[in-house]
PDB file of C-alpha atoms in Angstrom:
ATOM      1  CA  UNK K   1       0.000   0.000   0.000  1.00 54.00           C
ATOM      2  CA  UNK K   2       0.894   3.660  -0.173  1.00 80.00           C
ATOM      3  CA  UNK K   3       1.474   3.973   3.550  1.00 92.00           C
ATOM      4  CA  UNK K   4       1.520   1.902   6.707  1.00 96.00           C
ATOM      5  CA  UNK K   5      -2.029   0.886   7.528  1.00 96.00           C
ATOM      6  CA  UNK K   6      -3.195  -0.148  10.981  1.00 97.00           C
ATOM      7  CA  UNK K   7      -6.497  -1.547  12.134  1.00 97.00           C
ATOM      8  CA  UNK K   8      -8.579  -1.081  14.076  1.00 97.00           C
ATOM      9  CA  UNK K   9      -7.949   2.621  14.626  1.00 96.00           C
ATOM     10  CA  UNK K  10      -9.818   2.474  17.909  1.00 97.00           C
ATOM     11  CA  UNK K  11     -10.527  -0.526  20.106  1.00 97.00           C
ATOM     12  CA  UNK K  12     -12.397  -0.509  23.381  1.00 98.00           C
ATOM     13  CA  UNK K  13     -12.432  -3.783  25.249  1.00 97.00           C
ATOM     14  CA  UNK K  14     -13.189  -5.125  28.670  1.00 97.00           C
ATOM     15  CA  UNK K  15     -10.489  -6.245  31.015  1.00 97.00           C
ATOM     16  CA  UNK K  16      -9.651  -9.911  30.457  1.00 97.00           C
ATOM     17  CA  UNK K  17     -10.493  -9.967  26.757  1.00 98.00           C
ATOM     18  CA  UNK K  18      -7.936 -10.721  24.049  1.00 98.00           C
ATOM     19  CA  UNK K  19      -7.254  -8.161  21.321  1.00 98.00           C
ATOM     20  CA  UNK K  20      -5.467  -8.407  17.981  1.00 98.00           C
ATOM     21  CA  UNK K  21      -4.023  -5.347  16.293  1.00 98.00           C
ATOM     22  CA  UNK K  22      -3.086  -5.494  12.649  1.00 98.00           C
ATOM     23  CA  UNK K  23      -0.372  -3.728  10.689  1.00 98.00           C
ATOM     24  CA  UNK K  24      -0.007  -3.678   6.905  1.00 97.00           C
ATOM     25  CA  UNK K  25       3.414  -2.167   6.093  1.00 96.00           C
ATOM     26  CA  UNK K  26       4.459  -0.287   2.986  1.00 95.00           C
ATOM     27  CA  UNK K  27       4.802  -2.725   0.118  1.00 93.00           C
ATOM     28  CA  UNK K  28       8.359  -3.996  -0.183  1.00 90.00           C
ATOM     29  CA  UNK K  29       9.448  -2.879   3.260  1.00 92.00           C
ATOM     30  CA  UNK K  30      11.443  -5.599   4.917  1.00 91.00           C
ATOM     31  CA  UNK K  31      11.515  -4.412   8.511  1.00 90.00           C
ATOM     32  CA  UNK K  32       8.444  -3.954  10.664  1.00 93.00           C
ATOM     33  CA  UNK K  33       8.402  -2.495  14.151  1.00 93.00           C
ATOM     34  CA  UNK K  34       5.814  -2.311  16.902  1.00 95.00           C
ATOM     35  CA  UNK K  35       5.852   0.519  19.424  1.00 94.00           C
ATOM     36  CA  UNK K  36       3.566   1.508  22.282  1.00 95.00           C
ATOM     37  CA  UNK K  37       3.020   5.155  23.029  1.00 90.00           C
ATOM     38  CA  UNK K  38       1.489   6.467  26.214  1.00 86.00           C
ATOM     39  CA  UNK K  39      -0.168   9.865  26.158  1.00 80.00           C
ATOM     40  CA  UNK K  40       2.455  12.599  25.808  1.00 76.00           C
ATOM     41  CA  UNK K  41       5.355  10.148  25.713  1.00 81.00           C
ATOM     42  CA  UNK K  42       7.695   9.011  22.964  1.00 83.00           C
ATOM     43  CA  UNK K  43       7.226   5.600  21.335  1.00 88.00           C
ATOM     44  CA  UNK K  44       8.371   2.628  23.433  1.00 91.00           C
ATOM     45  CA  UNK K  45       9.899  -0.257  21.478  1.00 89.00           C
ATOM     46  CA  UNK K  46       8.063  -3.570  21.678  1.00 94.00           C
ATOM     47  CA  UNK K  47       9.374  -5.854  18.935  1.00 93.00           C
ATOM     48  CA  UNK K  48      10.575  -5.944  15.358  1.00 90.00           C
ATOM     49  CA  UNK K  49      10.730  -8.277  12.352  1.00 92.00           C
ATOM     50  CA  UNK K  50      12.923  -8.672   9.327  1.00 89.00           C
ATOM     51  CA  UNK K  51      10.765 -10.452   6.778  1.00 92.00           C
ATOM     52  CA  UNK K  52       8.898 -13.068   8.801  1.00 94.00           C
ATOM     53  CA  UNK K  53      11.583 -13.514  11.431  1.00 93.00           C
ATOM     54  CA  UNK K  54      11.095 -11.848  14.785  1.00 93.00           C
ATOM     55  CA  UNK K  55      14.503 -10.347  15.458  1.00 87.00           C
ATOM     56  CA  UNK K  56      13.981  -8.773  18.835  1.00 87.00           C
ATOM     57  CA  UNK K  57      11.104  -9.055  21.261  1.00 90.00           C
ATOM     58  CA  UNK K  58      12.882  -7.651  24.260  1.00 88.00           C
ATOM     59  CA  UNK K  59      10.427  -4.780  24.560  1.00 90.00           C
ATOM     60  CA  UNK K  60       7.324  -6.916  24.978  1.00 95.00           C
ATOM     61  CA  UNK K  61       6.203  -6.183  28.564  1.00 94.00           C
ATOM     62  CA  UNK K  62       5.230  -9.750  29.498  1.00 95.00           C
ATOM     63  CA  UNK K  63       4.052 -13.035  28.033  1.00 96.00           C
ATOM     64  CA  UNK K  64       0.537 -11.719  27.413  1.00 98.00           C
ATOM     65  CA  UNK K  65       1.979  -9.836  24.455  1.00 98.00           C
ATOM     66  CA  UNK K  66       2.964 -11.611  21.261  1.00 98.00           C
ATOM     67  CA  UNK K  67       3.473 -10.694  17.644  1.00 98.00           C
ATOM     68  CA  UNK K  68       3.741 -12.518  14.373  1.00 97.00           C
ATOM     69  CA  UNK K  69       4.405 -11.774  10.744  1.00 97.00           C
ATOM     70  CA  UNK K  70       3.934 -15.187   9.125  1.00 96.00           C
ATOM     71  CA  UNK K  71       4.388 -14.229   5.474  1.00 94.00           C
ATOM     72  CA  UNK K  72       6.770 -11.347   5.927  1.00 92.00           C
ATOM     73  CA  UNK K  73       4.156  -8.712   5.218  1.00 94.00           C
ATOM     74  CA  UNK K  74       1.145  -8.136   7.482  1.00 97.00           C
ATOM     75  CA  UNK K  75       1.824  -8.363  11.196  1.00 98.00           C
ATOM     76  CA  UNK K  76      -0.473  -8.944  14.134  1.00 98.00           C
ATOM     77  CA  UNK K  77       0.180  -7.846  17.703  1.00 98.00           C
ATOM     78  CA  UNK K  78      -1.908  -9.860  20.144  1.00 98.00           C
ATOM     79  CA  UNK K  79      -2.572  -8.968  23.740  1.00 98.00           C
ATOM     80  CA  UNK K  80      -4.153 -11.697  25.819  1.00 98.00           C
ATOM     81  CA  UNK K  81      -6.174 -11.148  28.973  1.00 98.00           C
ATOM     82  CA  UNK K  82      -5.990  -7.398  28.624  1.00 98.00           C
ATOM     83  CA  UNK K  83      -5.478  -5.196  31.660  1.00 97.00           C
ATOM     84  CA  UNK K  84      -6.240  -1.520  32.127  1.00 96.00           C
ATOM     85  CA  UNK K  85      -2.526  -0.684  32.066  1.00 95.00           C
ATOM     86  CA  UNK K  86      -2.405  -1.968  28.475  1.00 96.00           C
ATOM     87  CA  UNK K  87      -4.404   1.075  27.365  1.00 96.00           C
ATOM     88  CA  UNK K  88      -2.214   3.053  24.963  1.00 95.00           C
ATOM     89  CA  UNK K  89      -1.635   3.931  21.332  1.00 95.00           C
ATOM     90  CA  UNK K  90       0.021   1.027  19.544  1.00 97.00           C
ATOM     91  CA  UNK K  91       2.041   2.158  16.562  1.00 95.00           C
ATOM     92  CA  UNK K  92       3.488   0.123  13.750  1.00 96.00           C
ATOM     93  CA  UNK K  93       6.350   1.314  11.563  1.00 94.00           C
ATOM     94  CA  UNK K  94       8.146  -0.138   8.587  1.00 93.00           C
ATOM     95  CA  UNK K  95      11.430   0.536   6.869  1.00 90.00           C
ATOM     96  CA  UNK K  96      12.916  -0.577   3.615  1.00 86.00           C
ATOM     97  CA  UNK K  97      16.084  -2.320   4.728  1.00 75.00           C
ATOM     98  CA  UNK K  98      16.582  -5.505   6.696  1.00 65.00           C
ATOM     99  CA  UNK K  99      17.537  -4.031  10.024  1.00 57.00           C
ATOM    100  CA  UNK K 100      19.361  -1.194   8.321  1.00 61.00           C
ATOM    101  CA  UNK K 101      19.112   1.465  10.940  1.00 63.00           C
ATOM    102  CA  UNK K 102      19.968   4.177   8.469  1.00 70.00           C
ATOM    103  CA  UNK K 103      16.538   3.736   6.891  1.00 78.00           C
ATOM    104  CA  UNK K 104      13.885   6.032   8.230  1.00 86.00           C
ATOM    105  CA  UNK K 105      10.817   4.570   9.850  1.00 89.00           C
ATOM    106  CA  UNK K 106       7.414   5.193   8.326  1.00 93.00           C
ATOM    107  CA  UNK K 107       4.706   5.094  10.959  1.00 93.00           C
ATOM    108  CA  UNK K 108       1.095   4.088  10.702  1.00 94.00           C
ATOM    109  CA  UNK K 109      -1.653   6.135  12.302  1.00 93.00           C
ATOM    110  CA  UNK K 110      -1.796   3.799  15.257  1.00 95.00           C
ATOM    111  CA  UNK K 111      -4.402   1.733  17.032  1.00 97.00           C
ATOM    112  CA  UNK K 112      -5.723   3.311  20.202  1.00 96.00           C
ATOM    113  CA  UNK K 113      -6.578   0.612  22.726  1.00 97.00           C
ATOM    114  CA  UNK K 114      -8.751   1.366  25.727  1.00 97.00           C
ATOM    115  CA  UNK K 115      -9.250  -1.361  28.301  1.00 97.00           C
ATOM    116  CA  UNK K 116     -12.175  -0.778  30.636  1.00 96.00           C
TER     117      UNK K 116
ATOM    118  CA  UNK B   1      17.952  -0.863  26.305  1.00 59.00           C
ATOM    119  CA  UNK B   2      19.601   2.471  25.529  1.00 69.00           C
ATOM    120  CA  UNK B   3      19.092   5.339  27.961  1.00 85.00           C
ATOM    121  CA  UNK B   4      18.102   8.294  25.792  1.00 91.00           C
ATOM    122  CA  UNK B   5      17.587  11.735  27.239  1.00 94.00           C
ATOM    123  CA  UNK B   6      16.200  14.836  25.596  1.00 95.00           C
ATOM    124  CA  UNK B   7      16.264  18.337  26.946  1.00 96.00           C
ATOM    125  CA  UNK B   8      14.468  20.497  27.577  1.00 96.00           C
ATOM    126  CA  UNK B   9      11.274  18.548  28.124  1.00 93.00           C
ATOM    127  CA  UNK B  10       9.243  21.452  26.766  1.00 94.00           C
ATOM    128  CA  UNK B  11       9.954  24.827  25.306  1.00 94.00           C
ATOM    129  CA  UNK B  12       7.925  27.926  24.509  1.00 96.00           C
ATOM    130  CA  UNK B  13       9.371  30.444  22.075  1.00 96.00           C
ATOM    131  CA  UNK B  14       8.076  33.467  20.217  1.00 97.00           C
ATOM    132  CA  UNK B  15       7.588  33.392  16.472  1.00 97.00           C
ATOM    133  CA  UNK B  16      10.868  34.338  14.812  1.00 97.00           C
ATOM    134  CA  UNK B  17      13.079  33.093  17.648  1.00 97.00           C
ATOM    135  CA  UNK B  18      15.728  30.514  16.933  1.00 96.00           C
ATOM    136  CA  UNK B  19      15.943  27.557  19.260  1.00 96.00           C
ATOM    137  CA  UNK B  20      17.778  24.317  19.816  1.00 95.00           C
ATOM    138  CA  UNK B  21      17.433  21.178  21.866  1.00 94.00           C
ATOM    139  CA  UNK B  22      19.549  18.212  22.796  1.00 97.00           C
ATOM    140  CA  UNK B  23      19.452  14.453  22.512  1.00 97.00           C
ATOM    141  CA  UNK B  24      21.923  12.512  24.696  1.00 96.00           C
ATOM    142  CA  UNK B  25      22.695   8.829  24.324  1.00 92.00           C
ATOM    143  CA  UNK B  26      25.394   6.268  25.195  1.00 88.00           C
ATOM    144  CA  UNK B  27      28.206   6.644  22.683  1.00 83.00           C
ATOM    145  CA  UNK B  28      29.456   3.062  22.724  1.00 81.00           C
ATOM    146  CA  UNK B  29      28.641   0.959  19.641  1.00 79.00           C
ATOM    147  CA  UNK B  30      26.779   3.827  18.009  1.00 83.00           C
ATOM    148  CA  UNK B  31      25.248   3.031  14.622  1.00 84.00           C
ATOM    149  CA  UNK B  32      22.743   5.714  13.621  1.00 89.00           C
ATOM    150  CA  UNK B  33      20.471   8.382  15.035  1.00 93.00           C
ATOM    151  CA  UNK B  34      17.109   9.511  13.748  1.00 93.00           C
ATOM    152  CA  UNK B  35      15.182  12.707  14.433  1.00 96.00           C
ATOM    153  CA  UNK B  36      11.392  12.670  14.092  1.00 95.00           C
ATOM    154  CA  UNK B  37       8.784  15.393  14.241  1.00 95.00           C
ATOM    155  CA  UNK B  38       5.523  14.396  15.871  1.00 93.00           C
ATOM    156  CA  UNK B  39       2.347  16.434  15.886  1.00 90.00           C
ATOM    157  CA  UNK B  40      -0.308  15.309  18.339  1.00 81.00           C
ATOM    158  CA  UNK B  41      -2.936  13.095  16.703  1.00 79.00           C
ATOM    159  CA  UNK B  42      -0.578  12.350  13.820  1.00 86.00           C
ATOM    160  CA  UNK B  43       2.225   9.869  13.293  1.00 88.00           C
ATOM    161  CA  UNK B  44       5.911  10.702  13.784  1.00 90.00           C
ATOM    162  CA  UNK B  45       7.602  11.801  10.571  1.00 93.00           C
ATOM    163  CA  UNK B  46      11.311  11.441   9.904  1.00 93.00           C
ATOM    164  CA  UNK B  47      13.411  14.591   9.726  1.00 95.00           C
ATOM    165  CA  UNK B  48      16.976  13.306   9.593  1.00 94.00           C
ATOM    166  CA  UNK B  49      18.995  10.120   9.678  1.00 92.00           C
ATOM    167  CA  UNK B  50      22.554  10.676  10.873  1.00 93.00           C
ATOM    168  CA  UNK B  51      25.385   8.189  11.021  1.00 90.00           C
ATOM    169  CA  UNK B  52      28.788   9.877  11.010  1.00 91.00           C
ATOM    170  CA  UNK B  53      30.488  11.808  13.782  1.00 92.00           C
ATOM    171  CA  UNK B  54      30.394  15.462  12.835  1.00 94.00           C
ATOM    172  CA  UNK B  55      27.438  14.966  10.506  1.00 93.00           C
ATOM    173  CA  UNK B  56      25.358  18.038   9.890  1.00 96.00           C
ATOM    174  CA  UNK B  57      22.038  17.802   8.091  1.00 96.00           C
ATOM    175  CA  UNK B  58      19.697  20.583   7.047  1.00 96.00           C
ATOM    176  CA  UNK B  59      16.121  20.758   5.831  1.00 94.00           C
ATOM    177  CA  UNK B  60      14.850  24.272   5.344  1.00 95.00           C
ATOM    178  CA  UNK B  61      15.054  26.106   8.647  1.00 97.00           C
ATOM    179  CA  UNK B  62      15.796  22.941  10.626  1.00 97.00           C
ATOM    180  CA  UNK B  63      19.263  21.478  11.014  1.00 97.00           C
ATOM    181  CA  UNK B  64      20.929  18.874  13.184  1.00 98.00           C
ATOM    182  CA  UNK B  65      24.439  17.983  14.252  1.00 97.00           C
ATOM    183  CA  UNK B  66      25.850  14.765  15.629  1.00 96.00           C
ATOM    184  CA  UNK B  67      28.696  13.997  18.030  1.00 96.00           C
ATOM    185  CA  UNK B  68      29.046  10.241  18.371  1.00 93.00           C
ATOM    186  CA  UNK B  69      32.159  10.372  20.549  1.00 93.00           C
ATOM    187  CA  UNK B  70      30.443  12.244  23.351  1.00 93.00           C
ATOM    188  CA  UNK B  71      26.964  10.935  22.621  1.00 93.00           C
ATOM    189  CA  UNK B  72      24.804  13.894  21.721  1.00 95.00           C
ATOM    190  CA  UNK B  73      22.916  15.478  18.865  1.00 97.00           C
ATOM    191  CA  UNK B  74      21.527  18.981  18.599  1.00 98.00           C
ATOM    192  CA  UNK B  75      18.457  20.013  16.627  1.00 98.00           C
ATOM    193  CA  UNK B  76      18.257  23.663  15.619  1.00 97.00           C
ATOM    194  CA  UNK B  77      15.276  25.611  14.324  1.00 97.00           C
ATOM    195  CA  UNK B  78      15.996  29.006  12.839  1.00 97.00           C
ATOM    196  CA  UNK B  79      13.258  31.630  12.861  1.00 97.00           C
ATOM    197  CA  UNK B  80      10.603  29.445  14.501  1.00 97.00           C
ATOM    198  CA  UNK B  81       7.104  29.537  13.036  1.00 96.00           C
ATOM    199  CA  UNK B  82       3.831  28.427  14.662  1.00 95.00           C
ATOM    200  CA  UNK B  83       3.726  25.440  12.312  1.00 95.00           C
ATOM    201  CA  UNK B  84       6.959  24.208  13.902  1.00 96.00           C
ATOM    202  CA  UNK B  85       5.007  23.483  17.087  1.00 96.00           C
ATOM    203  CA  UNK B  86       5.357  19.753  17.669  1.00 95.00           C
ATOM    204  CA  UNK B  87       7.241  17.214  19.723  1.00 95.00           C
ATOM    205  CA  UNK B  88      10.704  16.428  18.409  1.00 96.00           C
ATOM    206  CA  UNK B  89      11.865  12.892  19.060  1.00 95.00           C
ATOM    207  CA  UNK B  90      15.340  11.461  18.677  1.00 95.00           C
ATOM    208  CA  UNK B  91      15.976   7.751  18.277  1.00 92.00           C
ATOM    209  CA  UNK B  92      19.534   6.449  18.434  1.00 90.00           C
ATOM    210  CA  UNK B  93      20.402   2.893  17.569  1.00 81.00           C
ATOM    211  CA  UNK B  94      23.453   0.885  18.535  1.00 74.00           C
ATOM    212  CA  UNK B  95      24.881  -2.247  16.992  1.00 69.00           C
ATOM    213  CA  UNK B  96      22.738  -5.106  18.143  1.00 62.00           C
ATOM    214  CA  UNK B  97      19.940  -2.896  19.409  1.00 63.00           C
ATOM    215  CA  UNK B  98      17.006  -1.203  17.873  1.00 72.00           C
ATOM    216  CA  UNK B  99      15.753   2.309  17.744  1.00 77.00           C
ATOM    217  CA  UNK B 100      15.001   3.598  21.196  1.00 84.00           C
ATOM    218  CA  UNK B 101      13.061   6.817  21.240  1.00 90.00           C
ATOM    219  CA  UNK B 102      13.769   9.570  23.693  1.00 91.00           C
ATOM    220  CA  UNK B 103      10.920  11.213  25.623  1.00 90.00           C
ATOM    221  CA  UNK B 104      10.887  14.138  23.192  1.00 93.00           C
ATOM    222  CA  UNK B 105      11.051  17.907  23.424  1.00 96.00           C
ATOM    223  CA  UNK B 106       7.673  19.593  23.130  1.00 95.00           C
ATOM    224  CA  UNK B 107       8.011  22.890  21.257  1.00 96.00           C
ATOM    225  CA  UNK B 108       5.330  25.569  21.247  1.00 96.00           C
ATOM    226  CA  UNK B 109       5.843  28.574  19.004  1.00 96.00           C
ATOM    227  CA  UNK B 110       3.686  31.499  20.012  1.00 94.00           C
ATOM    228  CA  UNK B 111       2.539  33.910  17.274  1.00 90.00           C
TER     229      UNK B 111
END
């Protein structure tokens, strides 16, 4: 696609429910990143992929969070048994190179998760 | 995880003033540093990607410098305009680690 697309844009869920957030990166972009952004704060790294391989998941807060990118394109971030502290904007970004940190990140518009 | 600091946390300037802010990061194993501009309710947009010590990049009225030996980068805005109001984020990356974003500097330019 022309830009990074995320869905849903807004998700309200009850505590204890599972949620899945989807990211469709720019076509041809090899690297895909997930960040979480609290209100007024900078993006906090969660995990990233080169192609379908998850290269680093050190930022995932706990084992309720997982991510996959099975075909090296679309990625899903799943949060199981959501808690109120999971409420945040979840942003996806992609870049052209395979872990080439000289390539700028292109961000999606984010998925705002609210856990009641 | 890299410890990235940005200062000041927020800044108010008058239209026409020039301003600058700082990004500090550990200098060991430095690979690259990115600057992003983020307007509330929008997505961060890349301003600069810097890799070499002494690098200086410029885009219009905005420029940035990089010192990898001492671990800092400055962002300068000349003749600030109200449309420059945004949060400016830096994101350094080291070998073996990914982009870690700083907390940002929130700039407000008053007309």
